[in-house]
Amino acid sequence: MVKQPFEVAVEQHGVTVLRVCRALLGVQDADDAWSETFLAAMRAYPELPETANVEAWLVTIARRKALDLLRAAKRVPLPVQDLPEASTALGVPGADDADLWKLVGRLPAKQRQTITFRYLAGMSYAEIATILGGTAGAARRASADGLENLRKELAHE
């Protein structure tokens, strides 16, 4: 197997990485995380083994960049002014399901991440376990718990 050029990896997996970044961060910070993900990936890509799962590797980098941005945001004071944030549907499947995604955003971190990786990025539970740590069974359990919590919340609405 010959490793494809980096530009091809960006074309093939760019949308998936953007979806993951948006699910974890929101629209504004997601674009920054997406850019930082591919800058870091471009530097490391020559060392990536040819047999590596490029999508899982990129999602792992995206998750780490998202966490970096979340940590950095906690340290920076934000100006307080309640302006409505315009959202875009770019890269968000089912973007008309805003209420559902608000509920997903309220899930515990591991449930939210497994649902994001499984249903937005289309990753297997084994790939999710590689990213989050733990086993594929634990990732499946967290996803099932998250779905159950979503069903309960939707039943109350």
mmCIF file of C-alpha atoms in Angstrom:
data_model
loop_
_atom_site.group_PDB
_atom_site.id
_atom_site.type_symbol
_atom_site.label_atom_id
_atom_site.label_comp_id
_atom_site.label_asym_id
_atom_site.label_seq_id
_atom_site.Cartn_x
_atom_site.Cartn_y
_atom_site.Cartn_z
ATOM 1 C CA MET A 1 0.000 0.000 0.000
ATOM 2 C CA VAL A 2 1.393 3.381 -1.028
ATOM 3 C CA LYS A 3 0.658 6.370 1.152
ATOM 4 C CA GLN A 4 -1.432 8.939 -0.658
ATOM 5 C CA PRO A 5 -0.280 12.569 -0.936
ATOM 6 C CA PHE A 6 -1.240 14.754 2.000
ATOM 7 C CA GLU A 7 -3.514 16.889 -0.184
ATOM 8 C CA VAL A 8 -5.617 13.809 -0.957
ATOM 9 C CA ALA A 9 -5.942 13.022 2.754
ATOM 10 C CA VAL A 10 -7.162 16.577 3.348
ATOM 11 C CA GLU A 11 -9.753 16.235 0.578
ATOM 12 C CA GLN A 12 -10.940 12.832 1.790
ATOM 13 C CA HIS A 13 -11.115 13.545 5.505
ATOM 14 C CA GLY A 14 -11.466 17.329 5.782
ATOM 15 C CA VAL A 15 -15.247 17.244 6.171
ATOM 16 C CA THR A 16 -15.089 14.543 8.835
ATOM 17 C CA VAL A 17 -12.510 16.495 10.806
ATOM 18 C CA LEU A 18 -14.644 19.648 10.521
ATOM 19 C CA ARG A 19 -17.714 17.777 11.769
ATOM 20 C CA VAL A 20 -15.817 16.491 14.778
ATOM 21 C CA CYS A 21 -14.403 19.938 15.536
ATOM 22 C CA ARG A 22 -17.854 21.531 15.288
ATOM 23 C CA ALA A 23 -19.440 18.915 17.488
ATOM 24 C CA LEU A 24 -16.801 19.449 20.155
ATOM 25 C CA LEU A 25 -16.338 23.224 19.908
ATOM 26 C CA GLY A 26 -19.031 25.043 17.973
ATOM 27 C CA VAL A 27 -18.724 26.954 14.722
ATOM 28 C CA GLN A 28 -16.206 29.704 15.557
ATOM 29 C CA ASP A 29 -13.527 27.665 17.274
ATOM 30 C CA ALA A 30 -14.051 24.654 15.023
ATOM 31 C CA ASP A 31 -12.519 26.398 12.047
ATOM 32 C CA ASP A 32 -9.412 27.202 14.095
ATOM 33 C CA ALA A 33 -9.182 23.630 15.365
ATOM 34 C CA TRP A 34 -9.601 22.312 11.826
ATOM 35 C CA SER A 35 -6.732 24.502 10.607
ATOM 36 C CA GLU A 36 -4.478 23.578 13.510
ATOM 37 C CA THR A 37 -5.291 19.902 12.996
ATOM 38 C CA PHE A 38 -4.122 19.920 9.413
ATOM 39 C CA LEU A 39 -1.049 22.042 10.166
ATOM 40 C CA ALA A 40 0.020 19.537 12.810
ATOM 41 C CA ALA A 41 -0.876 16.630 10.552
ATOM 42 C CA MET A 42 1.104 18.076 7.645
ATOM 43 C CA ARG A 43 4.228 18.218 9.823
ATOM 44 C CA ALA A 44 3.801 14.660 11.087
ATOM 45 C CA TYR A 45 2.450 13.078 7.901
ATOM 46 C CA PRO A 46 5.849 11.990 6.486
ATOM 47 C CA GLU A 47 6.412 9.857 9.601
ATOM 48 C CA LEU A 48 2.952 8.252 9.504
ATOM 49 C CA PRO A 49 3.163 4.542 8.595
ATOM 50 C CA GLU A 50 1.616 3.615 5.265
ATOM 51 C CA THR A 51 -0.728 1.177 6.995
ATOM 52 C CA ALA A 52 -2.094 3.747 9.444
ATOM 53 C CA ASN A 53 -5.790 4.652 9.492
ATOM 54 C CA VAL A 54 -5.478 8.247 8.331
ATOM 55 C CA GLU A 55 -9.033 9.210 9.288
ATOM 56 C CA ALA A 56 -8.683 7.948 12.857
ATOM 57 C CA TRP A 57 -5.280 9.635 13.099
ATOM 58 C CA LEU A 58 -6.725 12.960 11.929
ATOM 59 C CA VAL A 59 -9.717 12.686 14.267
ATOM 60 C CA THR A 60 -7.342 12.025 17.156
ATOM 61 C CA ILE A 61 -5.366 15.150 16.293
ATOM 62 C CA ALA A 62 -8.612 17.137 15.920
ATOM 63 C CA ARG A 63 -9.816 15.978 19.326
ATOM 64 C CA ARG A 64 -6.546 17.041 20.933
ATOM 65 C CA LYS A 65 -6.613 20.419 19.187
ATOM 66 C CA ALA A 66 -10.212 20.901 20.319
ATOM 67 C CA LEU A 67 -9.243 20.113 23.901
ATOM 68 C CA ASP A 68 -6.339 22.563 23.620
ATOM 69 C CA LEU A 69 -8.734 25.284 22.475
ATOM 70 C CA LEU A 70 -11.199 24.486 25.267
ATOM 71 C CA ARG A 71 -8.427 24.679 27.850
ATOM 72 C CA ALA A 72 -7.127 27.935 26.375
ATOM 73 C CA ALA A 73 -10.632 29.425 26.319
ATOM 74 C CA LYS A 74 -10.983 28.821 30.044
ATOM 75 C CA ARG A 75 -7.909 30.956 30.682
ATOM 76 C CA VAL A 76 -8.982 33.903 28.513
ATOM 77 C CA PRO A 77 -11.563 36.348 29.844
ATOM 78 C CA LEU A 78 -14.376 36.886 27.375
ATOM 79 C CA PRO A 79 -16.136 40.178 26.789
ATOM 80 C CA VAL A 80 -19.674 39.990 28.106
ATOM 81 C CA GLN A 81 -22.182 40.996 25.540
ATOM 82 C CA ASP A 82 -25.090 38.805 24.597
ATOM 83 C CA LEU A 83 -25.083 38.828 20.852
ATOM 84 C CA PRO A 84 -26.845 36.080 18.955
ATOM 85 C CA GLU A 85 -24.323 33.826 17.322
ATOM 86 C CA ALA A 86 -25.124 33.122 13.727
ATOM 87 C CA SER A 87 -24.758 29.476 12.914
ATOM 88 C CA THR A 88 -24.136 27.777 9.653
ATOM 89 C CA ALA A 89 -25.146 24.351 8.460
ATOM 90 C CA LEU A 90 -21.848 23.770 6.665
ATOM 91 C CA GLY A 91 -20.471 20.394 7.650
ATOM 92 C CA VAL A 92 -23.257 19.608 10.099
ATOM 93 C CA PRO A 93 -25.570 16.830 8.948
ATOM 94 C CA GLY A 94 -29.152 17.325 10.023
ATOM 95 C CA ALA A 95 -28.402 20.921 10.961
ATOM 96 C CA ASP A 96 -32.099 21.570 11.178
ATOM 97 C CA ASP A 97 -32.083 19.395 14.307
ATOM 98 C CA ALA A 98 -30.782 22.182 16.523
ATOM 99 C CA ASP A 99 -32.737 20.968 19.550
ATOM 100 C CA LEU A 100 -31.250 17.501 19.247
ATOM 101 C CA TRP A 101 -27.707 18.865 19.062
ATOM 102 C CA LYS A 102 -28.334 21.027 22.107
ATOM 103 C CA LEU A 103 -29.269 17.849 23.970
ATOM 104 C CA VAL A 104 -26.151 16.108 22.665
ATOM 105 C CA GLY A 105 -24.109 19.040 23.939
ATOM 106 C CA ARG A 106 -25.491 18.474 27.449
ATOM 107 C CA LEU A 107 -24.425 14.817 27.600
ATOM 108 C CA PRO A 108 -21.453 13.816 29.755
ATOM 109 C CA ALA A 109 -18.185 14.231 27.856
ATOM 110 C CA LYS A 110 -17.534 10.564 27.052
ATOM 111 C CA GLN A 111 -21.106 9.948 25.851
ATOM 112 C CA ARG A 112 -21.028 13.131 23.747
ATOM 113 C CA GLN A 113 -17.675 12.211 22.219
ATOM 114 C CA THR A 114 -18.637 8.625 21.394
ATOM 115 C CA ILE A 115 -21.873 9.773 19.756
ATOM 116 C CA THR A 116 -19.984 12.440 17.824
ATOM 117 C CA PHE A 117 -17.312 10.058 16.597
ATOM 118 C CA ARG A 118 -19.803 7.295 15.827
ATOM 119 C CA TYR A 119 -22.597 9.237 14.153
ATOM 120 C CA LEU A 120 -20.812 12.273 12.691
ATOM 121 C CA ALA A 121 -17.454 10.769 11.827
ATOM 122 C CA GLY A 122 -18.756 7.252 11.122
ATOM 123 C CA MET A 123 -16.003 5.640 13.166
ATOM 124 C CA SER A 124 -16.075 2.102 14.527
ATOM 125 C CA TYR A 125 -16.110 1.498 18.264
ATOM 126 C CA ALA A 126 -12.561 0.157 18.031
ATOM 127 C CA GLU A 127 -11.408 3.416 16.432
ATOM 128 C CA ILE A 128 -13.278 5.424 19.054
ATOM 129 C CA ALA A 129 -11.625 3.377 21.797
ATOM 130 C CA THR A 130 -8.236 4.145 20.281
ATOM 131 C CA ILE A 131 -8.965 7.861 20.441
ATOM 132 C CA LEU A 132 -10.650 8.036 23.843
ATOM 133 C CA GLY A 133 -8.794 5.216 25.525
ATOM 134 C CA GLY A 134 -10.434 2.105 26.927
ATOM 135 C CA THR A 135 -12.031 -0.745 25.043
ATOM 136 C CA ALA A 136 -14.398 -0.961 22.111
ATOM 137 C CA GLY A 137 -16.985 -2.363 24.523
ATOM 138 C CA ALA A 138 -16.650 0.669 26.784
ATOM 139 C CA ALA A 139 -17.075 2.977 23.792
ATOM 140 C CA ARG A 140 -20.177 1.020 22.724
ATOM 141 C CA ARG A 141 -21.565 1.263 26.277
ATOM 142 C CA ALA A 142 -20.947 5.025 26.456
ATOM 143 C CA SER A 143 -22.651 5.487 23.101
ATOM 144 C CA ALA A 144 -25.637 3.365 24.152
ATOM 145 C CA ASP A 145 -25.924 5.279 27.429
ATOM 146 C CA GLY A 146 -25.790 8.552 25.524
ATOM 147 C CA LEU A 147 -28.522 7.439 23.135
ATOM 148 C CA GLU A 148 -30.658 6.303 26.054
ATOM 149 C CA ASN A 149 -30.205 9.673 27.757
ATOM 150 C CA LEU A 150 -31.158 11.443 24.532
ATOM 151 C CA ARG A 151 -34.320 9.324 24.201
ATOM 152 C CA LYS A 152 -35.295 10.171 27.787
ATOM 153 C CA GLU A 153 -34.725 13.886 27.207
ATOM 154 C CA LEU A 154 -36.678 13.850 23.955
ATOM 155 C CA ALA A 155 -39.560 12.001 25.640
ATOM 156 C CA HIS A 156 -39.813 14.801 28.218
ATOM 157 C CA GLU A 157 -40.043 17.503 25.582
#
